[in-house]
Tab-separated table of C-alpha atoms and ligand atoms in Angstrom:
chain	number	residue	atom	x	y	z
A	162	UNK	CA	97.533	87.353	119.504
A	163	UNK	CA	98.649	84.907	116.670
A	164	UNK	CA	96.660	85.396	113.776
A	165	UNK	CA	93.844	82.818	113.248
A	166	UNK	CA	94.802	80.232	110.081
A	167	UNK	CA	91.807	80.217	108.149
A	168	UNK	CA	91.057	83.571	108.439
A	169	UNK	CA	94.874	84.243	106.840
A	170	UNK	CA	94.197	81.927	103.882
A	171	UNK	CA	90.484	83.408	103.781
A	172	UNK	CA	91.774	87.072	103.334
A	173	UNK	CA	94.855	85.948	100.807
A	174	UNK	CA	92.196	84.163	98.963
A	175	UNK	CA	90.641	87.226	98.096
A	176	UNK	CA	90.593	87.675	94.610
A	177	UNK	CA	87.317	90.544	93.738
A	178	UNK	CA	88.832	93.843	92.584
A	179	UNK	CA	86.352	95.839	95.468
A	180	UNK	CA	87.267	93.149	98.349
A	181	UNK	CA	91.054	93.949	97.771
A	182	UNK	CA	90.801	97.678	97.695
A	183	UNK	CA	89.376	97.282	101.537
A	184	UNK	CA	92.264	94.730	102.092
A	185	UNK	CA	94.351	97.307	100.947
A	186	UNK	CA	92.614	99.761	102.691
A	187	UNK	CA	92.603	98.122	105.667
A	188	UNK	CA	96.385	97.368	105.899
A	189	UNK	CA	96.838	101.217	105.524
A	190	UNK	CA	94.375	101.909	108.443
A	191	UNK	CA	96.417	99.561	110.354
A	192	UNK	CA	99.858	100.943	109.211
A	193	UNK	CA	98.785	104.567	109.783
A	194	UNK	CA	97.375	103.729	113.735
A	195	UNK	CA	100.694	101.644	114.374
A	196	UNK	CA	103.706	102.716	112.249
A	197	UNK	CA	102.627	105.744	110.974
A	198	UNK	CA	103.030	107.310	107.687
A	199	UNK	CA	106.968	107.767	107.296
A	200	UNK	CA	109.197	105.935	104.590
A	201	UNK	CA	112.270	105.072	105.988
A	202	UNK	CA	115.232	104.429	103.406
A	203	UNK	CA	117.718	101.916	103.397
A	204	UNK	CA	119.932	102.581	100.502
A	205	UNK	CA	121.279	99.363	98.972
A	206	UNK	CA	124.544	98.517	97.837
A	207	UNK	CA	125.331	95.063	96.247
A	208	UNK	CA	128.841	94.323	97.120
A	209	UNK	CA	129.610	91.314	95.078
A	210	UNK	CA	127.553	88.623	92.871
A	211	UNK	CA	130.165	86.024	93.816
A	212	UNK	CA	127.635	83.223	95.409
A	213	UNK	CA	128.233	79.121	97.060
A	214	UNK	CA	124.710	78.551	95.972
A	215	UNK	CA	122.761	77.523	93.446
A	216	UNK	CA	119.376	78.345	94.863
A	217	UNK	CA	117.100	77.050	91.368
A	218	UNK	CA	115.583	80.264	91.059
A	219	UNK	CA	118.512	83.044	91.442
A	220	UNK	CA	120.056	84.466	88.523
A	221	UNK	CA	123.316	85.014	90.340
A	222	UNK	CA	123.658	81.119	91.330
A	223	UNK	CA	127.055	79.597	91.035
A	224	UNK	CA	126.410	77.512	88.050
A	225	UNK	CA	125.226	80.449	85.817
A	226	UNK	CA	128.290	80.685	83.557
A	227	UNK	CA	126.799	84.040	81.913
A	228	UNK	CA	127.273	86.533	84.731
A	229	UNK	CA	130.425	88.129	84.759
A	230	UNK	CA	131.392	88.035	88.466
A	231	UNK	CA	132.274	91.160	90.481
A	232	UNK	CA	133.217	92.389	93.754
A	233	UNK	CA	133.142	95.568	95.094
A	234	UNK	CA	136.385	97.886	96.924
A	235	UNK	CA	136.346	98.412	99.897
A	236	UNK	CA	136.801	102.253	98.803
A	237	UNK	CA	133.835	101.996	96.029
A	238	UNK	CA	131.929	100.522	98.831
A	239	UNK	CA	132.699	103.301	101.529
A	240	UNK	CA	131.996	105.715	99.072
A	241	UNK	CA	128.383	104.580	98.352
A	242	UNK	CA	128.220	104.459	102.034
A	243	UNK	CA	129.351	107.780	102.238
A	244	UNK	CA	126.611	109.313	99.586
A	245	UNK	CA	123.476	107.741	101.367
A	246	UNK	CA	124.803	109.224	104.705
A	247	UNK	CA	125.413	112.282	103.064
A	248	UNK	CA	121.835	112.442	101.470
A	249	UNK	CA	120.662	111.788	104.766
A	250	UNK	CA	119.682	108.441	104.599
A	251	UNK	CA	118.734	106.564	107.872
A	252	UNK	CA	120.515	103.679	106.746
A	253	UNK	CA	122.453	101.104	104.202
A	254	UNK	CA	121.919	97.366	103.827
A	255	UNK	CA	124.956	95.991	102.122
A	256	UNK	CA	123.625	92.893	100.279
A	257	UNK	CA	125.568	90.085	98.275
A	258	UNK	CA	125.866	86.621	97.209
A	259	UNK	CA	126.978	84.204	99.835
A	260	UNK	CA	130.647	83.537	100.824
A	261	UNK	CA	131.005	82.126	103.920
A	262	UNK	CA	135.685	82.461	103.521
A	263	UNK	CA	137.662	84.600	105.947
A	264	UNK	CA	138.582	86.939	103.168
A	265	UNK	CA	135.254	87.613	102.576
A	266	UNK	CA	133.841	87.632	105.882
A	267	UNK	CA	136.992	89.894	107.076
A	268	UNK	CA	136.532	92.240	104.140
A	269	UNK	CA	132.804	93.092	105.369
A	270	UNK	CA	134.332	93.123	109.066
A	271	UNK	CA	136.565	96.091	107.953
A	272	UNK	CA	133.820	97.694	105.827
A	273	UNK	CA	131.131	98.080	108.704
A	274	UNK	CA	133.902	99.008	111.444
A	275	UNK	CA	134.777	102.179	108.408
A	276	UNK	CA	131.534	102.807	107.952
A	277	UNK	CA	130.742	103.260	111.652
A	278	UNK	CA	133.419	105.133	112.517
A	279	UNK	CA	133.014	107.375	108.655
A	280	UNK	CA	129.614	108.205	109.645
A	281	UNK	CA	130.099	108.928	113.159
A	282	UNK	CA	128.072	106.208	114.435
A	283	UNK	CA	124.947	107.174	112.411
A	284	UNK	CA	124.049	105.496	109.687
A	285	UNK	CA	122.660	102.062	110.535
A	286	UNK	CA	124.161	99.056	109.017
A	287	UNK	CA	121.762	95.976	107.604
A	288	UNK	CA	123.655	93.665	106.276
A	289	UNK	CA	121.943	90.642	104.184
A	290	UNK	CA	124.613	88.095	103.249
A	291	UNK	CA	123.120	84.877	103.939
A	292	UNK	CA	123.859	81.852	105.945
A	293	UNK	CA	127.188	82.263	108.554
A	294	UNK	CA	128.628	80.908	111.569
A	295	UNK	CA	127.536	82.529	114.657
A	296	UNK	CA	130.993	83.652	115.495
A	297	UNK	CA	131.154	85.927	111.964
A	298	UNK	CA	127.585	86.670	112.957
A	299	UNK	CA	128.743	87.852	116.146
A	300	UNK	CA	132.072	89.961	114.460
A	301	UNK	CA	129.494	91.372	112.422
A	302	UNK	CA	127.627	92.646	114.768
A	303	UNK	CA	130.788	94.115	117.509
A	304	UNK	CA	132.021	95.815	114.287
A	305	UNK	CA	128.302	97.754	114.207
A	306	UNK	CA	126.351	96.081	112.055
A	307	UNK	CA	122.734	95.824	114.024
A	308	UNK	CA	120.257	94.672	111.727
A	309	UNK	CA	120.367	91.525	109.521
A	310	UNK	CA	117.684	90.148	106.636
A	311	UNK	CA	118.057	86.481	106.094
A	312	UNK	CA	114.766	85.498	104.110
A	313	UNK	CA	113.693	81.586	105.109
A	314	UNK	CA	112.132	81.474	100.986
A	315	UNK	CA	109.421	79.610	102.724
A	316	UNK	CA	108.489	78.093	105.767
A	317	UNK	CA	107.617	74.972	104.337
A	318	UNK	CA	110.777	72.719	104.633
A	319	UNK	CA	109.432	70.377	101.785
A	320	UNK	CA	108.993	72.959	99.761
A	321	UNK	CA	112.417	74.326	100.607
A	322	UNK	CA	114.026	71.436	99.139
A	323	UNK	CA	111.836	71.448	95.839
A	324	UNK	CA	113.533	75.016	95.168
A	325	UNK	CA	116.928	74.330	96.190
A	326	UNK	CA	119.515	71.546	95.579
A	327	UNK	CA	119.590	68.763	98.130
A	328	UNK	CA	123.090	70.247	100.194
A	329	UNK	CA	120.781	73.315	100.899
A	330	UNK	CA	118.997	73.048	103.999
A	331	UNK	CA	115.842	74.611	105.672
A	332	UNK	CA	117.120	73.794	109.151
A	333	UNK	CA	119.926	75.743	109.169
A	334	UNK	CA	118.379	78.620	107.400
A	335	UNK	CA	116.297	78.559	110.479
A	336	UNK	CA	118.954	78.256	112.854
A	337	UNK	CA	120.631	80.969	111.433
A	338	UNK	CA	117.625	83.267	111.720
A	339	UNK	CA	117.575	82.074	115.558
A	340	UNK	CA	121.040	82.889	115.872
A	341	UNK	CA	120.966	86.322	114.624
A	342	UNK	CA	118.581	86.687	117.163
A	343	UNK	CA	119.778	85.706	120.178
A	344	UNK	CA	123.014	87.819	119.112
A	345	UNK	CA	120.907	91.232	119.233
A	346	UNK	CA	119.706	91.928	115.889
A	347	UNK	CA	117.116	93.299	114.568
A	348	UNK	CA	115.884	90.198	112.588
A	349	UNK	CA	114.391	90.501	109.184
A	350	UNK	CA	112.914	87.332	106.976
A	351	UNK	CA	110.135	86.725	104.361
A	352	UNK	CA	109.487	84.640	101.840
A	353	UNK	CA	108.814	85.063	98.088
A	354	UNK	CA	104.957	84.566	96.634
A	355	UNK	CA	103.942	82.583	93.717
A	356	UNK	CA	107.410	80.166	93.982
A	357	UNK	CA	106.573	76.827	92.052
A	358	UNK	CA	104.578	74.814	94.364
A	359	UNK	CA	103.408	76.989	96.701
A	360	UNK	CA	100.352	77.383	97.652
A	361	UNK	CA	97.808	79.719	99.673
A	362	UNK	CA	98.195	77.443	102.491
A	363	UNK	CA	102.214	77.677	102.601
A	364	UNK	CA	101.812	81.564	102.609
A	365	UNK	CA	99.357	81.700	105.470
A	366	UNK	CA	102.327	79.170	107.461
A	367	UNK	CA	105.017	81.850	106.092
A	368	UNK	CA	102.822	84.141	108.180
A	369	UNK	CA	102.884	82.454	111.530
A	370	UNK	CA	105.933	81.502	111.082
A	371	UNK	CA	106.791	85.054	111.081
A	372	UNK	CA	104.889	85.520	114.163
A	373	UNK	CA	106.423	82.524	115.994
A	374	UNK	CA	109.386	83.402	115.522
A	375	UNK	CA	109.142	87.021	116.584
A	376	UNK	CA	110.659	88.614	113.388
A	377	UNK	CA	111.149	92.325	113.418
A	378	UNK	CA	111.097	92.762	110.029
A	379	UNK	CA	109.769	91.783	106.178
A	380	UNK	CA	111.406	91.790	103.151
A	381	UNK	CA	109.383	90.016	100.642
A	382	UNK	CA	108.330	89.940	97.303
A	383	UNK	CA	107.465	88.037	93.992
A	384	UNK	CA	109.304	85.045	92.146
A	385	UNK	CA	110.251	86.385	88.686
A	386	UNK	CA	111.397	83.800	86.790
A	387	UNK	CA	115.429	84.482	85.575
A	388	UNK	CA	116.321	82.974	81.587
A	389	UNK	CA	119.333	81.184	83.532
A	390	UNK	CA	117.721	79.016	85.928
A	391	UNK	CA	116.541	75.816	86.615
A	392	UNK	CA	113.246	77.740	86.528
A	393	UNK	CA	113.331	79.178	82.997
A	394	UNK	CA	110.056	77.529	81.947
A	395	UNK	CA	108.384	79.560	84.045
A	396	UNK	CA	108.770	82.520	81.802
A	397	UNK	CA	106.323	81.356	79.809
A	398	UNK	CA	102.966	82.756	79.845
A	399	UNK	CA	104.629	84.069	83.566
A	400	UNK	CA	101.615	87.316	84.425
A	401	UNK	CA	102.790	89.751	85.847
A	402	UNK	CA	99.414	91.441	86.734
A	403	UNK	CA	98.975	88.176	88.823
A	404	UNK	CA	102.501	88.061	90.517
A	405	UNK	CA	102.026	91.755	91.335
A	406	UNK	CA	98.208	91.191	93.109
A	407	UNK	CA	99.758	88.315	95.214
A	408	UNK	CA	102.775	90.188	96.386
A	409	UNK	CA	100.480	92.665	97.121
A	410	UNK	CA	98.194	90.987	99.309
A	411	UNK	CA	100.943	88.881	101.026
A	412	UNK	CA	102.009	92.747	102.553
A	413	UNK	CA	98.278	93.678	103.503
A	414	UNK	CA	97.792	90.789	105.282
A	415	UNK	CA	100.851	90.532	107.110
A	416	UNK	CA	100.390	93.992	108.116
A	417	UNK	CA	96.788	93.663	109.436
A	418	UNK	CA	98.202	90.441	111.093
A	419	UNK	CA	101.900	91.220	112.402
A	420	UNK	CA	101.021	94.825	112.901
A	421	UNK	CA	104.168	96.645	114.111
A	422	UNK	CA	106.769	94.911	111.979
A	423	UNK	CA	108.995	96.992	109.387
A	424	UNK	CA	107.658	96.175	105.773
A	425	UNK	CA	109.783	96.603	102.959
A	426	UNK	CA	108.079	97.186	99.760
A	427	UNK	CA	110.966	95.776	97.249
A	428	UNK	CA	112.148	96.163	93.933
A	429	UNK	CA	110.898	93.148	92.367
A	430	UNK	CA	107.198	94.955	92.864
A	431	UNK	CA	108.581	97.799	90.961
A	432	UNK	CA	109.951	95.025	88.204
A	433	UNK	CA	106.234	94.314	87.339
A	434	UNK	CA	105.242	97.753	87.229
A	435	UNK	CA	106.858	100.823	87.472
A	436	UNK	CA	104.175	102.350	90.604
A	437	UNK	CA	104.938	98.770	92.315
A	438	UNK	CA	106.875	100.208	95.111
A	439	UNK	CA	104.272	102.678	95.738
A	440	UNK	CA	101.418	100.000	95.392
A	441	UNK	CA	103.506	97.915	98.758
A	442	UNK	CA	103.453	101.789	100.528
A	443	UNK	CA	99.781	101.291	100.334
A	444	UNK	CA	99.557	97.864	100.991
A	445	UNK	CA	101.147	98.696	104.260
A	446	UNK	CA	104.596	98.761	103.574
A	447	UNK	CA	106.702	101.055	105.557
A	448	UNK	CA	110.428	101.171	104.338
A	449	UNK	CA	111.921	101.195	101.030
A	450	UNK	CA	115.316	99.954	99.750
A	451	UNK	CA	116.924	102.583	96.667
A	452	UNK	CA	119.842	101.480	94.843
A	453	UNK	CA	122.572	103.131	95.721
A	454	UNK	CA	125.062	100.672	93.586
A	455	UNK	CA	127.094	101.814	91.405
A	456	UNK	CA	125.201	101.451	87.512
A	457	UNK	CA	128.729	99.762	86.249
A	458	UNK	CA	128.078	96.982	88.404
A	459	UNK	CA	124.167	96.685	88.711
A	460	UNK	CA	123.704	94.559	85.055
A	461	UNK	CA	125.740	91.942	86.608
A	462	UNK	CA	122.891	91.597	90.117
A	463	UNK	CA	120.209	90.202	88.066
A	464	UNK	CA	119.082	88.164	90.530
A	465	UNK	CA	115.417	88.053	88.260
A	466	UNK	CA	114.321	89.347	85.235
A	467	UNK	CA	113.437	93.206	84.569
A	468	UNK	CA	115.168	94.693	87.408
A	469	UNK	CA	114.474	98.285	87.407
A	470	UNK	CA	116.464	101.280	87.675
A	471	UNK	CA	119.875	99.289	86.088
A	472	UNK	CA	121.317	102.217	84.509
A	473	UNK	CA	119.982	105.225	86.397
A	474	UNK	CA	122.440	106.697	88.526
A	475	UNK	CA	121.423	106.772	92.725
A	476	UNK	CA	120.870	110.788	92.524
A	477	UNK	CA	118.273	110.206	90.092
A	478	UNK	CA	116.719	107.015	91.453
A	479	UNK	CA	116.633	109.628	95.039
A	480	UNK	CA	114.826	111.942	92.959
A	481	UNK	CA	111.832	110.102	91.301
A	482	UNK	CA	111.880	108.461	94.410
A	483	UNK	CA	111.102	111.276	96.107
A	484	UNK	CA	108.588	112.486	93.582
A	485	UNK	CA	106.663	109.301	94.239
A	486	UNK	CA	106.826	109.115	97.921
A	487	UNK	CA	105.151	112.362	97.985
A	488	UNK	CA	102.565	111.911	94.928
A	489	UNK	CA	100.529	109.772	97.856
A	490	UNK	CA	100.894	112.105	101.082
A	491	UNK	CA	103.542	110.197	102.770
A	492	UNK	CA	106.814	111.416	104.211
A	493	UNK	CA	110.500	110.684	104.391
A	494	UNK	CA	111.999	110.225	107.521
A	495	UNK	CA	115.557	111.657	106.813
A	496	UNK	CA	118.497	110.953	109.410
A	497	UNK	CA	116.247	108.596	111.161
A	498	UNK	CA	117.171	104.571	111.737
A	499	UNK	CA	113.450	103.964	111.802
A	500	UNK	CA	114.008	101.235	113.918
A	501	UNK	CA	111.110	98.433	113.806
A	502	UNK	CA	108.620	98.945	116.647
A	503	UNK	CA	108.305	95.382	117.135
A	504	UNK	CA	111.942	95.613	118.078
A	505	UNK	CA	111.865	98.337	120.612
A	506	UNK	CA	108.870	97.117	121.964
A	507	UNK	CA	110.238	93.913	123.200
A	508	UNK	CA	113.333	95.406	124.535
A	509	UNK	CA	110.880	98.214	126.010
B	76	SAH	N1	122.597	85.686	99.047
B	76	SAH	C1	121.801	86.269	100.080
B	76	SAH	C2	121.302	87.667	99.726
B	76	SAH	C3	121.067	87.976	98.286
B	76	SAH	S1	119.704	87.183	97.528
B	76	SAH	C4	120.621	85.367	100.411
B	76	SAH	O1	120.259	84.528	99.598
B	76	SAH	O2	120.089	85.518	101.509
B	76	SAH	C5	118.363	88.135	98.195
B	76	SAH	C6	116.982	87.587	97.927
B	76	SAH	O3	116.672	87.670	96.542
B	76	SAH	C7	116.778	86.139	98.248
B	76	SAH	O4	116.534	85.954	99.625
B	76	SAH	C8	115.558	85.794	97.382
B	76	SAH	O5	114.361	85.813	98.141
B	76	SAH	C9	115.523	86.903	96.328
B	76	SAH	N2	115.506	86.350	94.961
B	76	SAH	C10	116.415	85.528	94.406
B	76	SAH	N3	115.999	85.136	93.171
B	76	SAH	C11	114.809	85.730	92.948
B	76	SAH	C12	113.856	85.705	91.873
B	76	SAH	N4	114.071	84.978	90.774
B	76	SAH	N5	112.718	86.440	91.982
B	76	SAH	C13	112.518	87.186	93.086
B	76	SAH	N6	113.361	87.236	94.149
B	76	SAH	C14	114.495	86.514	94.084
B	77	SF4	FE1	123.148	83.016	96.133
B	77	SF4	FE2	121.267	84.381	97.533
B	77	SF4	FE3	120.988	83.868	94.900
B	77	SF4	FE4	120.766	81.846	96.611
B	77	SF4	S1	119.408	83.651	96.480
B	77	SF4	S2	121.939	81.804	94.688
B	77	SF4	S3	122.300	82.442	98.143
B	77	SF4	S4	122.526	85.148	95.855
C-alpha cells in the first residue's frame, strides 16, 4: 500500500527522546518480521576519485584543486576483490567518481568480467558509478555486474538544481534509475537528510518516490558539510547530534513504510559517531558497506568531512566490525548475496 503523506511527515517530525525509541523500536519489529536479523556485507572499494561533476556538496568534485586524483589497477582492484571473497563476503560494490569515457567505462567492463570469472561466479557485483548510457549500463550488466546504487539526492527536482550546477539534471538522474531497471538490476537510490533547503516535506516525497518507483534498495545518509565546497559555510555551528537523529529516523521510517527493501546503514552515520552504523542496524537497517580500499588511497575519497576508518587497514575494520555486529545479537550472513526481498518478490 503506498504509505499515507501526512502520516510520513507526522512520524519524521518526531522529535521526543521516548517517541523515537518506539520509532526505533518499531522499525526493528518490522525489520525482524520481514528481513530478519542478518547483516549482509558489501565490501567497498573506491576505484578512482577522478569525477565530471561538481555536485556543490562533494568533496571529490572536479573543481576541488586540493585532492590529489587517483585511480585504481585493475590488479589492486582484483586483489581487494579477491580479499572480500576470500573473507567470505557476500558481495563488493565498486564505487567512484563519474566518468562516463570508453577507457573508463571499458576498464570497469574488464574488472567485473575478472571478478566473475576470479570468484567463480560468487561474489555479487554492485557497482555505483553514476549517470551512463544505457548501452554501458547494459555491458555492465552482461559482464556480471547485477546490482547498481544511483542515489536521486532528492526527489525534489527544484531542489536538485539548488545543490547542483545548472548542466546537472534531475531528469536524467531519473531516467537513469529507470533504465537500470528495465535492464535487470537490482536498483538501489536514496537521498541524503538535512541537505540545504530541504525540508520534512521533501523527505516524506523522497519516500514515495522510493515507493513509486519500486526501488529495491536504500543507501542513504547525512549531508556533512566538506571545507572544499560550495557548501563550506555550513560547517559552522553544523550538529552532529542533530544530523545523526535525522538520518536516523529517515531509516525507521522508510523501513516501517517500504518494508522489504535492503537498508544500508552507511558510513557517514559512523562519521558522527563512532556506534552510528550500529544505531542504522537498529533503526532497521539491514546491510552494511566495510571499506575494503586500500588505506594509501582512502585520504584522497573524502567525499565529506570525518570519514572514519581512513587509515585502518580492511582486516581490522572486519574485525571491530564484527565485534559490533555481535555486541547487539545480530548475525552475519557470510557467502550469502542477501539479495533484497523486494527484488525476488517481484520476480517471484
Ligand atoms: N559519483 C557517484 C558515486 C560516488 S558519490 C554518484 O554520485 O552517484 C556517492 C554518494 O556520496 C553520493 O550519491 C552522495 O549522496 C554522497 N555524498 C557526496 N557528498 C556528500 C556529503 N558531503 N555528505 C554526505 N554524503 C555525500
Ligand atoms: Fe562526483 Fe558523485 Fe561527488 Fe557528484 S557526488 S561530485 S558525481 S563523486
Amino acid at each position: 500500500m503506498r504509505p499515507d503523506r501526512n502520516e510520513l511527515i507526522r512520524l519524521l517530525s518526531i522529535s521526543d527522546k521516548q517517541e523515537l525509541e518506539n520509532l526505533y523500536k518499531r522499525a526493528y519489529q518490522v525489520k525482524t518480521q520481514i528481513v530478519g536479523r542478518t547483516v549482509y556485507f558489501r565490501g567497498i572499494i573506491e576505484l578512482s576519485n577522478f569525477c565530471i561533476k561538481n555536485c556543490f556538496y562533494c568533496g571529490i568534485r572536479k573543481a576541488n584543486p586540493n585532492v590529489s586524483r587517483y585511480m585504481m589497477t585493475k590488479d589492486e582492484a582484483l586483489s581487494s576483490a579477491i580479499w572480500a571473497y576470500e573473507q567470505g563476503y557476500g558481495s563488493i560494490v565498486i564505487q567512484s567518481g563519474e566518468r562516463e569515457d570508453p577507457e573508463f567505462t571499458d576498464f570497469v567492463t574488464e574488472l567485473v568480467t575478472e571478478i566473475k570469472s576470479m570468484s567463480k561466479g560468487e561474489l555479487g557485483i554492485t557497482l555505483s558509478l553514476g549517470e551512463q548510457s544505457e548501452k554501458v549500463y547494459q555491458d555492465w550488466f552482461n559482464a556480471g555486474a547485477h546490482r547498481y546504487l544511483l542515489r536521486i539526492e532528492t526527489s525534489n527536482p527544484e531542489l536538485y538544481a539548488k545543490l547542483h550546477p545548472h548542466d546537472h539534471s534531475w531528469q536524467r538522474r531519473l531516467s537513469c534509475l529507470r533504465s537500470l531497471k528495465k535492464l535487470g538490476y537490482q536498483t538501489g537510490t536514496g537521498v541524503m537528510t538535512g541537505l540545504p533547503y530541504q525540508t520534512i516535506d521533501d523527505l516524506a516525497d523522497d519516500i514515495l518516490f522510493f515507493y513509486d518507483e519500486d526501488i529495491d534498495m536504500l543507501g542513504m545518509g547525512p549531508f556533512i558539510p566538506h571545507q572544499d565546497t560550495p557548501f563550506v559555510d555550513y560547517l559552522n555551528g553544523f550538529d552532529n547530534e542533530c544530523a545523526l537523529e535525522r538520518g536516523l529516523k529517515m531509516i525507521a521510517v522508510c523501513r516501517i513504510s517500504l518494508k522489504d527493501v535492503n537498508i544500508a546503514s552507511t558510513t557517514a552515520l559512523q562519521a558522527l559517531n563512532p556506534t552510528g552504523r550500529e544505531m542504522g542496524l537498529l533503526a532497521g537497517a539491514n546491510i552494511i558497506m566495510p571499506n575494503i580500499t586500500d588505506t594509501k588511497y582512502r585520504e584522497n575519497y573524502q567525499l565529506y568531512e570525518g570519514k572514519p576508518c581512513l587509515d585502518e587497514n580492511a582486516s581490522l575494520c572486519r574485525g571491530c566490525l564484527e565485534r559490533r555486529i555481535t555486541s547487539i545479537g545480530e548475525s552475519i550472513g557470510y557467502k550469502q548475496w542477501g539479495d533484497s526481498r523486494h527484488y525476488l518478490k517481484a520476480r517471484g
